[in-house]
């Protein structure tokens, strides 16, 4: 079962990632987008574009960005969603 993990608190990344398996996806939102400068991008890791812009960051890494429409599509592509707040 594929799960979308939605992370807004960068301090919870280690706990969140330990709950994930290889087929799961991770979406960084709000302050968690700051992790995109620190973590290695992976094919199943995404960052919310609007939150990057709101924090004055650009995606100079190879992270896949999602807009709000892409965020909704991720929720549809996964069997369930888990928010880490």
PDB file of N, CA, C and O in Angstrom:
ATOM      1  N   UNK A   1       0.845  -1.171   0.000  1.00  0.00           N
ATOM      2  CA  UNK A   1       0.000   0.000   0.000  1.00  0.00           C
ATOM      3  C   UNK A   1       0.894   1.239   0.000  1.00  0.00           C
ATOM      4  O   UNK A   1       1.734   1.415   0.877  1.00  0.00           O
ATOM      5  N   UNK A   2       0.724   2.105  -0.979  1.00  0.00           N
ATOM      6  CA  UNK A   2       1.536   3.307  -1.120  1.00  0.00           C
ATOM      7  C   UNK A   2       0.947   4.437  -0.277  1.00  0.00           C
ATOM      8  O   UNK A   2      -0.225   4.758  -0.376  1.00  0.00           O
ATOM      9  N   UNK A   3       1.803   5.034   0.552  1.00  0.00           N
ATOM     10  CA  UNK A   3       1.382   6.103   1.442  1.00  0.00           C
ATOM     11  C   UNK A   3       2.099   7.397   1.075  1.00  0.00           C
ATOM     12  O   UNK A   3       3.293   7.384   0.780  1.00  0.00           O
ATOM     13  N   UNK A   4       1.371   8.499   1.129  1.00  0.00           N
ATOM     14  CA  UNK A   4       1.955   9.821   0.975  1.00  0.00           C
ATOM     15  C   UNK A   4       2.175  10.390   2.368  1.00  0.00           C
ATOM     16  O   UNK A   4       1.223  10.541   3.136  1.00  0.00           O
ATOM     17  N   UNK A   5       3.412  10.696   2.700  1.00  0.00           N
ATOM     18  CA  UNK A   5       3.748  11.345   3.958  1.00  0.00           C
ATOM     19  C   UNK A   5       3.912  12.833   3.684  1.00  0.00           C
ATOM     20  O   UNK A   5       4.701  13.228   2.828  1.00  0.00           O
ATOM     21  N   UNK A   6       3.148  13.645   4.401  1.00  0.00           N
ATOM     22  CA  UNK A   6       3.163  15.098   4.243  1.00  0.00           C
ATOM     23  C   UNK A   6       3.822  15.668   5.488  1.00  0.00           C
ATOM     24  O   UNK A   6       3.301  15.522   6.590  1.00  0.00           O
ATOM     25  N   UNK A   7       4.965  16.309   5.297  1.00  0.00           N
ATOM     26  CA  UNK A   7       5.762  16.780   6.428  1.00  0.00           C
ATOM     27  C   UNK A   7       5.842  18.299   6.415  1.00  0.00           C
ATOM     28  O   UNK A   7       6.252  18.890   5.418  1.00  0.00           O
ATOM     29  N   UNK A   8       5.429  18.932   7.526  1.00  0.00           N
ATOM     30  CA  UNK A   8       5.566  20.386   7.614  1.00  0.00           C
ATOM     31  C   UNK A   8       6.571  20.809   8.680  1.00  0.00           C
ATOM     32  O   UNK A   8       6.951  21.963   8.738  1.00  0.00           O
ATOM     33  N   UNK A   9       6.996  19.900   9.540  1.00  0.00           N
ATOM     34  CA  UNK A   9       7.924  20.215  10.620  1.00  0.00           C
ATOM     35  C   UNK A   9       9.263  19.535  10.329  1.00  0.00           C
ATOM     36  O   UNK A   9       9.368  18.313  10.426  1.00  0.00           O
ATOM     37  N   UNK A  10      10.293  20.313   9.998  1.00  0.00           N
ATOM     38  CA  UNK A  10      11.566  19.686   9.643  1.00  0.00           C
ATOM     39  C   UNK A  10      12.178  18.861  10.767  1.00  0.00           C
ATOM     40  O   UNK A  10      12.923  17.921  10.502  1.00  0.00           O
ATOM     41  N   UNK A  11      11.844  19.158  12.009  1.00  0.00           N
ATOM     42  CA  UNK A  11      12.400  18.413  13.143  1.00  0.00           C
ATOM     43  C   UNK A  11      11.857  16.986  13.224  1.00  0.00           C
ATOM     44  O   UNK A  11      12.425  16.152  13.932  1.00  0.00           O
ATOM     45  N   UNK A  12      10.777  16.711  12.511  1.00  0.00           N
ATOM     46  CA  UNK A  12      10.189  15.371  12.544  1.00  0.00           C
ATOM     47  C   UNK A  12      10.615  14.504  11.358  1.00  0.00           C
ATOM     48  O   UNK A  12      10.113  13.397  11.191  1.00  0.00           O
ATOM     49  N   UNK A  13      11.572  14.977  10.563  1.00  0.00           N
ATOM     50  CA  UNK A  13      11.966  14.224   9.374  1.00  0.00           C
ATOM     51  C   UNK A  13      12.465  12.823   9.700  1.00  0.00           C
ATOM     52  O   UNK A  13      12.079  11.855   9.041  1.00  0.00           O
ATOM     53  N   UNK A  14      13.323  12.683  10.688  1.00  0.00           N
ATOM     54  CA  UNK A  14      13.874  11.354  11.001  1.00  0.00           C
ATOM     55  C   UNK A  14      12.787  10.372  11.406  1.00  0.00           C
ATOM     56  O   UNK A  14      12.797   9.214  10.976  1.00  0.00           O
ATOM     57  N   UNK A  15      11.850  10.814  12.222  1.00  0.00           N
ATOM     58  CA  UNK A  15      10.745   9.945  12.616  1.00  0.00           C
ATOM     59  C   UNK A  15       9.889   9.583  11.394  1.00  0.00           C
ATOM     60  O   UNK A  15       9.496   8.434  11.228  1.00  0.00           O
ATOM     61  N   UNK A  16       9.598  10.573  10.590  1.00  0.00           N
ATOM     62  CA  UNK A  16       8.771  10.352   9.407  1.00  0.00           C
ATOM     63  C   UNK A  16       9.447   9.378   8.445  1.00  0.00           C
ATOM     64  O   UNK A  16       8.833   8.421   7.990  1.00  0.00           O
ATOM     65  N   UNK A  17      10.701   9.629   8.139  1.00  0.00           N
ATOM     66  CA  UNK A  17      11.404   8.778   7.172  1.00  0.00           C
ATOM     67  C   UNK A  17      11.566   7.347   7.676  1.00  0.00           C
ATOM     68  O   UNK A  17      11.581   6.412   6.878  1.00  0.00           O
ATOM     69  N   UNK A  18      11.658   7.168   8.989  1.00  0.00           N
ATOM     70  CA  UNK A  18      11.786   5.804   9.509  1.00  0.00           C
ATOM     71  C   UNK A  18      10.475   5.030   9.367  1.00  0.00           C
ATOM     72  O   UNK A  18      10.482   3.797   9.361  1.00  0.00           O
ATOM     73  N   UNK A  19       9.364   5.725   9.242  1.00  0.00           N
ATOM     74  CA  UNK A  19       8.068   5.065   9.055  1.00  0.00           C
ATOM     75  C   UNK A  19       7.800   4.718   7.588  1.00  0.00           C
ATOM     76  O   UNK A  19       6.900   3.934   7.297  1.00  0.00           O
ATOM     77  N   UNK A  20       8.587   5.286   6.695  1.00  0.00           N
ATOM     78  CA  UNK A  20       8.351   5.099   5.257  1.00  0.00           C
ATOM     79  C   UNK A  20       8.980   3.808   4.741  1.00  0.00           C
ATOM     80  O   UNK A  20       9.983   3.353   5.268  1.00  0.00           O
ATOM     81  N   UNK A  21       8.370   3.271   3.677  1.00  0.00           N
ATOM     82  CA  UNK A  21       9.027   2.193   2.956  1.00  0.00           C
ATOM     83  C   UNK A  21       9.366   2.699   1.554  1.00  0.00           C
ATOM     84  O   UNK A  21       9.076   3.846   1.213  1.00  0.00           O
ATOM     85  N   UNK A  22       9.984   1.867   0.733  1.00  0.00           N
ATOM     86  CA  UNK A  22      10.519   2.311  -0.554  1.00  0.00           C
ATOM     87  C   UNK A  22       9.470   2.811  -1.535  1.00  0.00           C
ATOM     88  O   UNK A  22       9.770   3.645  -2.381  1.00  0.00           O
ATOM     89  N   UNK A  23       8.256   2.321  -1.463  1.00  0.00           N
ATOM     90  CA  UNK A  23       7.236   2.745  -2.425  1.00  0.00           C
ATOM     91  C   UNK A  23       6.481   4.002  -1.989  1.00  0.00           C
ATOM     92  O   UNK A  23       5.757   4.591  -2.769  1.00  0.00           O
ATOM     93  N   UNK A  24       6.675   4.441  -0.748  1.00  0.00           N
ATOM     94  CA  UNK A  24       5.984   5.616  -0.226  1.00  0.00           C
ATOM     95  C   UNK A  24       6.562   6.900  -0.811  1.00  0.00           C
ATOM     96  O   UNK A  24       7.689   6.929  -1.307  1.00  0.00           O
ATOM     97  N   UNK A  25       5.777   7.962  -0.728  1.00  0.00           N
ATOM     98  CA  UNK A  25       6.192   9.278  -1.208  1.00  0.00           C
ATOM     99  C   UNK A  25       6.227  10.256  -0.040  1.00  0.00           C
ATOM    100  O   UNK A  25       5.492  10.108   0.932  1.00  0.00           O
ATOM    101  N   UNK A  26       7.077  11.269  -0.168  1.00  0.00           N
ATOM    102  CA  UNK A  26       7.211  12.312   0.845  1.00  0.00           C
ATOM    103  C   UNK A  26       7.013  13.661   0.176  1.00  0.00           C
ATOM    104  O   UNK A  26       7.636  13.944  -0.851  1.00  0.00           O
ATOM    105  N   UNK A  27       6.161  14.489   0.762  1.00  0.00           N
ATOM    106  CA  UNK A  27       5.959  15.857   0.295  1.00  0.00           C
ATOM    107  C   UNK A  27       6.319  16.809   1.421  1.00  0.00           C
ATOM    108  O   UNK A  27       5.736  16.754   2.501  1.00  0.00           O
ATOM    109  N   UNK A  28       7.309  17.668   1.174  1.00  0.00           N
ATOM    110  CA  UNK A  28       7.701  18.685   2.134  1.00  0.00           C
ATOM    111  C   UNK A  28       6.854  19.929   1.902  1.00  0.00           C
ATOM    112  O   UNK A  28       6.775  20.437   0.781  1.00  0.00           O
ATOM    113  N   UNK A  29       6.226  20.415   2.985  1.00  0.00           N
ATOM    114  CA  UNK A  29       5.408  21.617   2.903  1.00  0.00           C
ATOM    115  C   UNK A  29       5.822  22.569   4.025  1.00  0.00           C
ATOM    116  O   UNK A  29       6.563  22.192   4.932  1.00  0.00           O
ATOM    117  N   UNK A  30       5.319  23.804   3.957  1.00  0.00           N
ATOM    118  CA  UNK A  30       5.547  24.816   4.973  1.00  0.00           C
ATOM    119  C   UNK A  30       7.038  24.869   5.332  1.00  0.00           C
ATOM    120  O   UNK A  30       7.878  24.909   4.451  1.00  0.00           O
ATOM    121  N   UNK A  31       7.411  24.886   6.616  1.00  0.00           N
ATOM    122  CA  UNK A  31       8.824  25.022   7.002  1.00  0.00           C
ATOM    123  C   UNK A  31       9.678  23.809   6.653  1.00  0.00           C
ATOM    124  O   UNK A  31      10.896  23.907   6.608  1.00  0.00           O
ATOM    125  N   UNK A  32       9.072  22.675   6.394  1.00  0.00           N
ATOM    126  CA  UNK A  32       9.854  21.494   6.020  1.00  0.00           C
ATOM    127  C   UNK A  32      10.526  21.661   4.661  1.00  0.00           C
ATOM    128  O   UNK A  32      11.474  20.929   4.365  1.00  0.00           O
ATOM    129  N   UNK A  33      10.083  22.615   3.842  1.00  0.00           N
ATOM    130  CA  UNK A  33      10.747  22.833   2.549  1.00  0.00           C
ATOM    131  C   UNK A  33      12.201  23.248   2.748  1.00  0.00           C
ATOM    132  O   UNK A  33      13.016  23.094   1.837  1.00  0.00           O
ATOM    133  N   UNK A  34      12.534  23.753   3.938  1.00  0.00           N
ATOM    134  CA  UNK A  34      13.920  24.119   4.231  1.00  0.00           C
ATOM    135  C   UNK A  34      14.855  22.909   4.150  1.00  0.00           C
ATOM    136  O   UNK A  34      16.053  23.051   3.904  1.00  0.00           O
ATOM    137  N   UNK A  35      14.309  21.721   4.347  1.00  0.00           N
ATOM    138  CA  UNK A  35      15.104  20.494   4.259  1.00  0.00           C
ATOM    139  C   UNK A  35      15.607  20.219   2.841  1.00  0.00           C
ATOM    140  O   UNK A  35      16.559  19.469   2.668  1.00  0.00           O
ATOM    141  N   UNK A  36      14.988  20.827   1.851  1.00  0.00           N
ATOM    142  CA  UNK A  36      15.402  20.580   0.465  1.00  0.00           C
ATOM    143  C   UNK A  36      16.824  21.072   0.204  1.00  0.00           C
ATOM    144  O   UNK A  36      17.465  20.626  -0.748  1.00  0.00           O
ATOM    145  N   UNK A  37      17.330  21.961   1.049  1.00  0.00           N
ATOM    146  CA  UNK A  37      18.726  22.396   0.946  1.00  0.00           C
ATOM    147  C   UNK A  37      19.678  21.449   1.664  1.00  0.00           C
ATOM    148  O   UNK A  37      20.881  21.543   1.489  1.00  0.00           O
ATOM    149  N   UNK A  38      19.142  20.551   2.483  1.00  0.00           N
ATOM    150  CA  UNK A  38      19.980  19.697   3.316  1.00  0.00           C
ATOM    151  C   UNK A  38      19.937  18.221   2.938  1.00  0.00           C
ATOM    152  O   UNK A  38      20.873  17.490   3.228  1.00  0.00           O
ATOM    153  N   UNK A  39      18.847  17.792   2.341  1.00  0.00           N
ATOM    154  CA  UNK A  39      18.665  16.368   2.040  1.00  0.00           C
ATOM    155  C   UNK A  39      18.956  16.063   0.587  1.00  0.00           C
ATOM    156  O   UNK A  39      18.777  16.913  -0.290  1.00  0.00           O
ATOM    157  N   UNK A  40      19.351  14.846   0.352  1.00  0.00           N
ATOM    158  CA  UNK A  40      19.554  14.352  -1.006  1.00  0.00           C
ATOM    159  C   UNK A  40      18.196  14.082  -1.644  1.00  0.00           C
ATOM    160  O   UNK A  40      17.366  13.395  -1.044  1.00  0.00           O
ATOM    161  N   UNK A  41      17.949  14.638  -2.832  1.00  0.00           N
ATOM    162  CA  UNK A  41      16.653  14.359  -3.471  1.00  0.00           C
ATOM    163  C   UNK A  41      16.540  12.882  -3.865  1.00  0.00           C
ATOM    164  O   UNK A  41      17.532  12.239  -4.165  1.00  0.00           O
ATOM    165  N   UNK A  42      15.335  12.382  -3.810  1.00  0.00           N
ATOM    166  CA  UNK A  42      15.037  11.006  -4.216  1.00  0.00           C
ATOM    167  C   UNK A  42      13.854  11.039  -5.169  1.00  0.00           C
ATOM    168  O   UNK A  42      13.070  11.988  -5.159  1.00  0.00           O
ATOM    169  N   UNK A  43      13.674   9.995  -5.951  1.00  0.00           N
ATOM    170  CA  UNK A  43      12.574   9.993  -6.924  1.00  0.00           C
ATOM    171  C   UNK A  43      11.190  10.121  -6.303  1.00  0.00           C
ATOM    172  O   UNK A  43      10.274  10.630  -6.925  1.00  0.00           O
ATOM    173  N   UNK A  44      11.035   9.694  -5.054  1.00  0.00           N
ATOM    174  CA  UNK A  44       9.728   9.738  -4.408  1.00  0.00           C
ATOM    175  C   UNK A  44       9.623  10.866  -3.373  1.00  0.00           C
ATOM    176  O   UNK A  44       8.732  10.869  -2.542  1.00  0.00           O
ATOM    177  N   UNK A  45      10.546  11.831  -3.426  1.00  0.00           N
ATOM    178  CA  UNK A  45      10.520  13.004  -2.546  1.00  0.00           C
ATOM    179  C   UNK A  45      10.102  14.220  -3.367  1.00  0.00           C
ATOM    180  O   UNK A  45      10.633  14.451  -4.457  1.00  0.00           O
ATOM    181  N   UNK A  46       9.189  15.006  -2.821  1.00  0.00           N
ATOM    182  CA  UNK A  46       8.665  16.180  -3.508  1.00  0.00           C
ATOM    183  C   UNK A  46       8.664  17.368  -2.549  1.00  0.00           C
ATOM    184  O   UNK A  46       8.661  17.200  -1.340  1.00  0.00           O
ATOM    185  N   UNK A  47       8.651  18.559  -3.120  1.00  0.00           N
ATOM    186  CA  UNK A  47       8.595  19.775  -2.323  1.00  0.00           C
ATOM    187  C   UNK A  47       7.522  20.682  -2.923  1.00  0.00           C
ATOM    188  O   UNK A  47       7.383  20.758  -4.142  1.00  0.00           O
ATOM    189  N   UNK A  48       6.738  21.319  -2.060  1.00  0.00           N
ATOM    190  CA  UNK A  48       5.661  22.186  -2.521  1.00  0.00           C
ATOM    191  C   UNK A  48       6.247  23.510  -3.009  1.00  0.00           C
ATOM    192  O   UNK A  48       6.854  24.261  -2.245  1.00  0.00           O
ATOM    193  N   UNK A  49       6.061  23.769  -4.282  1.00  0.00           N
ATOM    194  CA  UNK A  49       6.659  24.926  -4.940  1.00  0.00           C
ATOM    195  C   UNK A  49       6.250  26.255  -4.300  1.00  0.00           C
ATOM    196  O   UNK A  49       7.080  27.145  -4.087  1.00  0.00           O
ATOM    197  N   UNK A  50       4.988  26.408  -3.976  1.00  0.00           N
ATOM    198  CA  UNK A  50       4.499  27.652  -3.383  1.00  0.00           C
ATOM    199  C   UNK A  50       5.171  27.950  -2.047  1.00  0.00           C
ATOM    200  O   UNK A  50       5.429  29.107  -1.722  1.00  0.00           O
ATOM    201  N   UNK A  51       5.482  26.899  -1.271  1.00  0.00           N
ATOM    202  CA  UNK A  51       6.144  27.107   0.008  1.00  0.00           C
ATOM    203  C   UNK A  51       7.626  27.441  -0.177  1.00  0.00           C
ATOM    204  O   UNK A  51       8.201  28.179   0.626  1.00  0.00           O
ATOM    205  N   UNK A  52       8.253  26.915  -1.225  1.00  0.00           N
ATOM    206  CA  UNK A  52       9.618  27.338  -1.544  1.00  0.00           C
ATOM    207  C   UNK A  52       9.644  28.826  -1.846  1.00  0.00           C
ATOM    208  O   UNK A  52      10.475  29.573  -1.325  1.00  0.00           O
ATOM    209  N   UNK A  53       8.734  29.255  -2.693  1.00  0.00           N
ATOM    210  CA  UNK A  53       8.668  30.662  -3.100  1.00  0.00           C
ATOM    211  C   UNK A  53       8.373  31.556  -1.899  1.00  0.00           C
ATOM    212  O   UNK A  53       9.001  32.604  -1.720  1.00  0.00           O
ATOM    213  N   UNK A  54       7.440  31.140  -1.047  1.00  0.00           N
ATOM    214  CA  UNK A  54       7.059  31.936   0.119  1.00  0.00           C
ATOM    215  C   UNK A  54       8.232  32.136   1.078  1.00  0.00           C
ATOM    216  O   UNK A  54       8.273  33.134   1.800  1.00  0.00           O
ATOM    217  N   UNK A  55       9.182  31.220   1.062  1.00  0.00           N
ATOM    218  CA  UNK A  55      10.335  31.320   1.956  1.00  0.00           C
ATOM    219  C   UNK A  55      11.571  31.851   1.249  1.00  0.00           C
ATOM    220  O   UNK A  55      12.681  31.811   1.775  1.00  0.00           O
ATOM    221  N   UNK A  56      11.398  32.338   0.029  1.00  0.00           N
ATOM    222  CA  UNK A  56      12.501  32.936  -0.713  1.00  0.00           C
ATOM    223  C   UNK A  56      13.536  31.946  -1.193  1.00  0.00           C
ATOM    224  O   UNK A  56      14.675  32.302  -1.449  1.00  0.00           O
ATOM    225  N   UNK A  57      13.140  30.689  -1.309  1.00  0.00           N
ATOM    226  CA  UNK A  57      14.057  29.651  -1.778  1.00  0.00           C
ATOM    227  C   UNK A  57      13.785  29.354  -3.242  1.00  0.00           C
ATOM    228  O   UNK A  57      12.674  29.499  -3.734  1.00  0.00           O
ATOM    229  N   UNK A  58      14.819  28.939  -3.933  1.00  0.00           N
ATOM    230  CA  UNK A  58      14.590  28.416  -5.274  1.00  0.00           C
ATOM    231  C   UNK A  58      14.994  26.956  -5.270  1.00  0.00           C
ATOM    232  O   UNK A  58      15.695  26.493  -4.390  1.00  0.00           O
ATOM    233  N   UNK A  59      14.536  26.250  -6.231  1.00  0.00           N
ATOM    234  CA  UNK A  59      14.811  24.814  -6.291  1.00  0.00           C
ATOM    235  C   UNK A  59      16.038  24.586  -7.163  1.00  0.00           C
ATOM    236  O   UNK A  59      15.936  24.093  -8.269  1.00  0.00           O
ATOM    237  N   UNK A  60      17.211  24.987  -6.654  1.00  0.00           N
ATOM    238  CA  UNK A  60      18.425  24.783  -7.424  1.00  0.00           C
ATOM    239  C   UNK A  60      18.931  23.345  -7.302  1.00  0.00           C
ATOM    240  O   UNK A  60      19.893  22.979  -7.947  1.00  0.00           O
ATOM    241  N   UNK A  61      18.273  22.568  -6.475  1.00  0.00           N
ATOM    242  CA  UNK A  61      18.591  21.149  -6.367  1.00  0.00           C
ATOM    243  C   UNK A  61      17.758  20.390  -7.395  1.00  0.00           C
ATOM    244  O   UNK A  61      17.022  20.972  -8.170  1.00  0.00           O
ATOM    245  N   UNK A  62      17.837  19.126  -7.368  1.00  0.00           N
ATOM    246  CA  UNK A  62      17.075  18.322  -8.316  1.00  0.00           C
ATOM    247  C   UNK A  62      15.808  17.766  -7.691  1.00  0.00           C
ATOM    248  O   UNK A  62      15.317  16.720  -8.102  1.00  0.00           O
ATOM    249  N   UNK A  63      15.278  18.479  -6.731  1.00  0.00           N
ATOM    250  CA  UNK A  63      14.021  18.073  -6.116  1.00  0.00           C
ATOM    251  C   UNK A  63      12.888  18.256  -7.104  1.00  0.00           C
ATOM    252  O   UNK A  63      12.850  19.238  -7.852  1.00  0.00           O
ATOM    253  N   UNK A  64      11.941  17.347  -7.071  1.00  0.00           N
ATOM    254  CA  UNK A  64      10.731  17.489  -7.869  1.00  0.00           C
ATOM    255  C   UNK A  64       9.779  18.409  -7.122  1.00  0.00           C
ATOM    256  O   UNK A  64       9.503  18.181  -5.947  1.00  0.00           O
ATOM    257  N   UNK A  65       9.309  19.450  -7.790  1.00  0.00           N
ATOM    258  CA  UNK A  65       8.370  20.361  -7.150  1.00  0.00           C
ATOM    259  C   UNK A  65       6.948  20.006  -7.564  1.00  0.00           C
ATOM    260  O   UNK A  65       6.715  19.465  -8.639  1.00  0.00           O
ATOM    261  N   UNK A  66       6.033  20.324  -6.695  1.00  0.00           N
ATOM    262  CA  UNK A  66       4.601  20.141  -6.955  1.00  0.00           C
ATOM    263  C   UNK A  66       3.897  21.445  -6.618  1.00  0.00           C
ATOM    264  O   UNK A  66       4.199  22.074  -5.593  1.00  0.00           O
ATOM    265  N   UNK A  67       2.973  21.853  -7.470  1.00  0.00           N
ATOM    266  CA  UNK A  67       2.099  22.969  -7.121  1.00  0.00           C
ATOM    267  C   UNK A  67       0.899  22.366  -6.395  1.00  0.00           C
ATOM    268  O   UNK A  67       0.857  21.167  -6.124  1.00  0.00           O
ATOM    269  N   UNK A  68      -0.084  23.205  -6.063  1.00  0.00           N
ATOM    270  CA  UNK A  68      -1.233  22.671  -5.310  1.00  0.00           C
ATOM    271  C   UNK A  68      -1.990  21.600  -6.100  1.00  0.00           C
ATOM    272  O   UNK A  68      -2.452  20.608  -5.530  1.00  0.00           O
ATOM    273  N   UNK A  69      -2.089  21.781  -7.398  1.00  0.00           N
ATOM    274  CA  UNK A  69      -2.747  20.759  -8.225  1.00  0.00           C
ATOM    275  C   UNK A  69      -1.970  19.447  -8.181  1.00  0.00           C
ATOM    276  O   UNK A  69      -2.549  18.358  -8.082  1.00  0.00           O
ATOM    277  N   UNK A  70      -0.644  19.534  -8.226  1.00  0.00           N
ATOM    278  CA  UNK A  70       0.194  18.341  -8.122  1.00  0.00           C
ATOM    279  C   UNK A  70       0.097  17.683  -6.759  1.00  0.00           C
ATOM    280  O   UNK A  70       0.178  16.461  -6.636  1.00  0.00           O
ATOM    281  N   UNK A  71      -0.083  18.504  -5.722  1.00  0.00           N
ATOM    282  CA  UNK A  71      -0.284  18.002  -4.361  1.00  0.00           C
ATOM    283  C   UNK A  71      -1.550  17.146  -4.322  1.00  0.00           C
ATOM    284  O   UNK A  71      -1.541  16.014  -3.814  1.00  0.00           O
ATOM    285  N   UNK A  72      -2.612  17.653  -4.881  1.00  0.00           N
ATOM    286  CA  UNK A  72      -3.873  16.905  -4.926  1.00  0.00           C
ATOM    287  C   UNK A  72      -3.685  15.604  -5.699  1.00  0.00           C
ATOM    288  O   UNK A  72      -4.148  14.539  -5.270  1.00  0.00           O
ATOM    289  N   UNK A  73      -2.960  15.675  -6.824  1.00  0.00           N
ATOM    290  CA  UNK A  73      -2.737  14.475  -7.630  1.00  0.00           C
ATOM    291  C   UNK A  73      -1.951  13.422  -6.845  1.00  0.00           C
ATOM    292  O   UNK A  73      -2.228  12.226  -6.946  1.00  0.00           O
ATOM    293  N   UNK A  74      -0.963  13.866  -6.051  1.00  0.00           N
ATOM    294  CA  UNK A  74      -0.221  12.919  -5.213  1.00  0.00           C
ATOM    295  C   UNK A  74      -1.152  12.192  -4.249  1.00  0.00           C
ATOM    296  O   UNK A  74      -1.011  10.988  -4.030  1.00  0.00           O
ATOM    297  N   UNK A  75      -2.088  12.921  -3.661  1.00  0.00           N
ATOM    298  CA  UNK A  75      -3.017  12.276  -2.727  1.00  0.00           C
ATOM    299  C   UNK A  75      -3.883  11.252  -3.441  1.00  0.00           C
ATOM    300  O   UNK A  75      -4.250  10.233  -2.852  1.00  0.00           O
ATOM    301  N   UNK A  76      -4.208  11.514  -4.697  1.00  0.00           N
ATOM    302  CA  UNK A  76      -5.013  10.565  -5.468  1.00  0.00           C
ATOM    303  C   UNK A  76      -4.192   9.348  -5.902  1.00  0.00           C
ATOM    304  O   UNK A  76      -4.732   8.246  -6.027  1.00  0.00           O
ATOM    305  N   UNK A  77      -2.902   9.557  -6.138  1.00  0.00           N
ATOM    306  CA  UNK A  77      -2.031   8.471  -6.595  1.00  0.00           C
ATOM    307  C   UNK A  77      -1.656   7.503  -5.470  1.00  0.00           C
ATOM    308  O   UNK A  77      -1.216   6.392  -5.747  1.00  0.00           O
ATOM    309  N   UNK A  78      -1.815   7.939  -4.231  1.00  0.00           N
ATOM    310  CA  UNK A  78      -1.454   7.103  -3.088  1.00  0.00           C
ATOM    311  C   UNK A  78      -2.711   6.535  -2.438  1.00  0.00           C
ATOM    312  O   UNK A  78      -3.799   7.088  -2.560  1.00  0.00           O
ATOM    313  N   UNK A  79      -2.536   5.413  -1.757  1.00  0.00           N
ATOM    314  CA  UNK A  79      -3.662   4.758  -1.099  1.00  0.00           C
ATOM    315  C   UNK A  79      -4.137   5.505   0.146  1.00  0.00           C
ATOM    316  O   UNK A  79      -5.304   5.473   0.492  1.00  0.00           O
ATOM    317  N   UNK A  80      -3.182   6.159   0.840  1.00  0.00           N
ATOM    318  CA  UNK A  80      -3.535   6.933   2.020  1.00  0.00           C
ATOM    319  C   UNK A  80      -2.497   8.028   2.225  1.00  0.00           C
ATOM    320  O   UNK A  80      -1.414   7.993   1.651  1.00  0.00           O
ATOM    321  N   UNK A  81      -2.852   8.995   3.063  1.00  0.00           N
ATOM    322  CA  UNK A  81      -1.958  10.110   3.386  1.00  0.00           C
ATOM    323  C   UNK A  81      -1.782  10.177   4.901  1.00  0.00           C
ATOM    324  O   UNK A  81      -2.741   9.961   5.652  1.00  0.00           O
ATOM    325  N   UNK A  82      -0.572  10.509   5.317  1.00  0.00           N
ATOM    326  CA  UNK A  82      -0.256  10.683   6.728  1.00  0.00           C
ATOM    327  C   UNK A  82       0.435  12.034   6.869  1.00  0.00           C
ATOM    328  O   UNK A  82       1.439  12.287   6.202  1.00  0.00           O
ATOM    329  N   UNK A  83      -0.100  12.901   7.729  1.00  0.00           N
ATOM    330  CA  UNK A  83       0.494  14.213   7.959  1.00  0.00           C
ATOM    331  C   UNK A  83       1.350  14.190   9.217  1.00  0.00           C
ATOM    332  O   UNK A  83       0.909  13.728  10.269  1.00  0.00           O
ATOM    333  N   UNK A  84       2.559  14.712   9.086  1.00  0.00           N
ATOM    334  CA  UNK A  84       3.471  14.857  10.219  1.00  0.00           C
ATOM    335  C   UNK A  84       3.555  16.346  10.514  1.00  0.00           C
ATOM    336  O   UNK A  84       4.192  17.097   9.810  1.00  0.00           O
ATOM    337  N   UNK A  85       2.868  16.772  11.574  1.00  0.00           N
ATOM    338  CA  UNK A  85       2.774  18.193  11.905  1.00  0.00           C
ATOM    339  C   UNK A  85       3.627  18.535  13.110  1.00  0.00           C
ATOM    340  O   UNK A  85       3.846  17.807  13.977  1.00  0.00           O
TER     341      UNK A  85
END
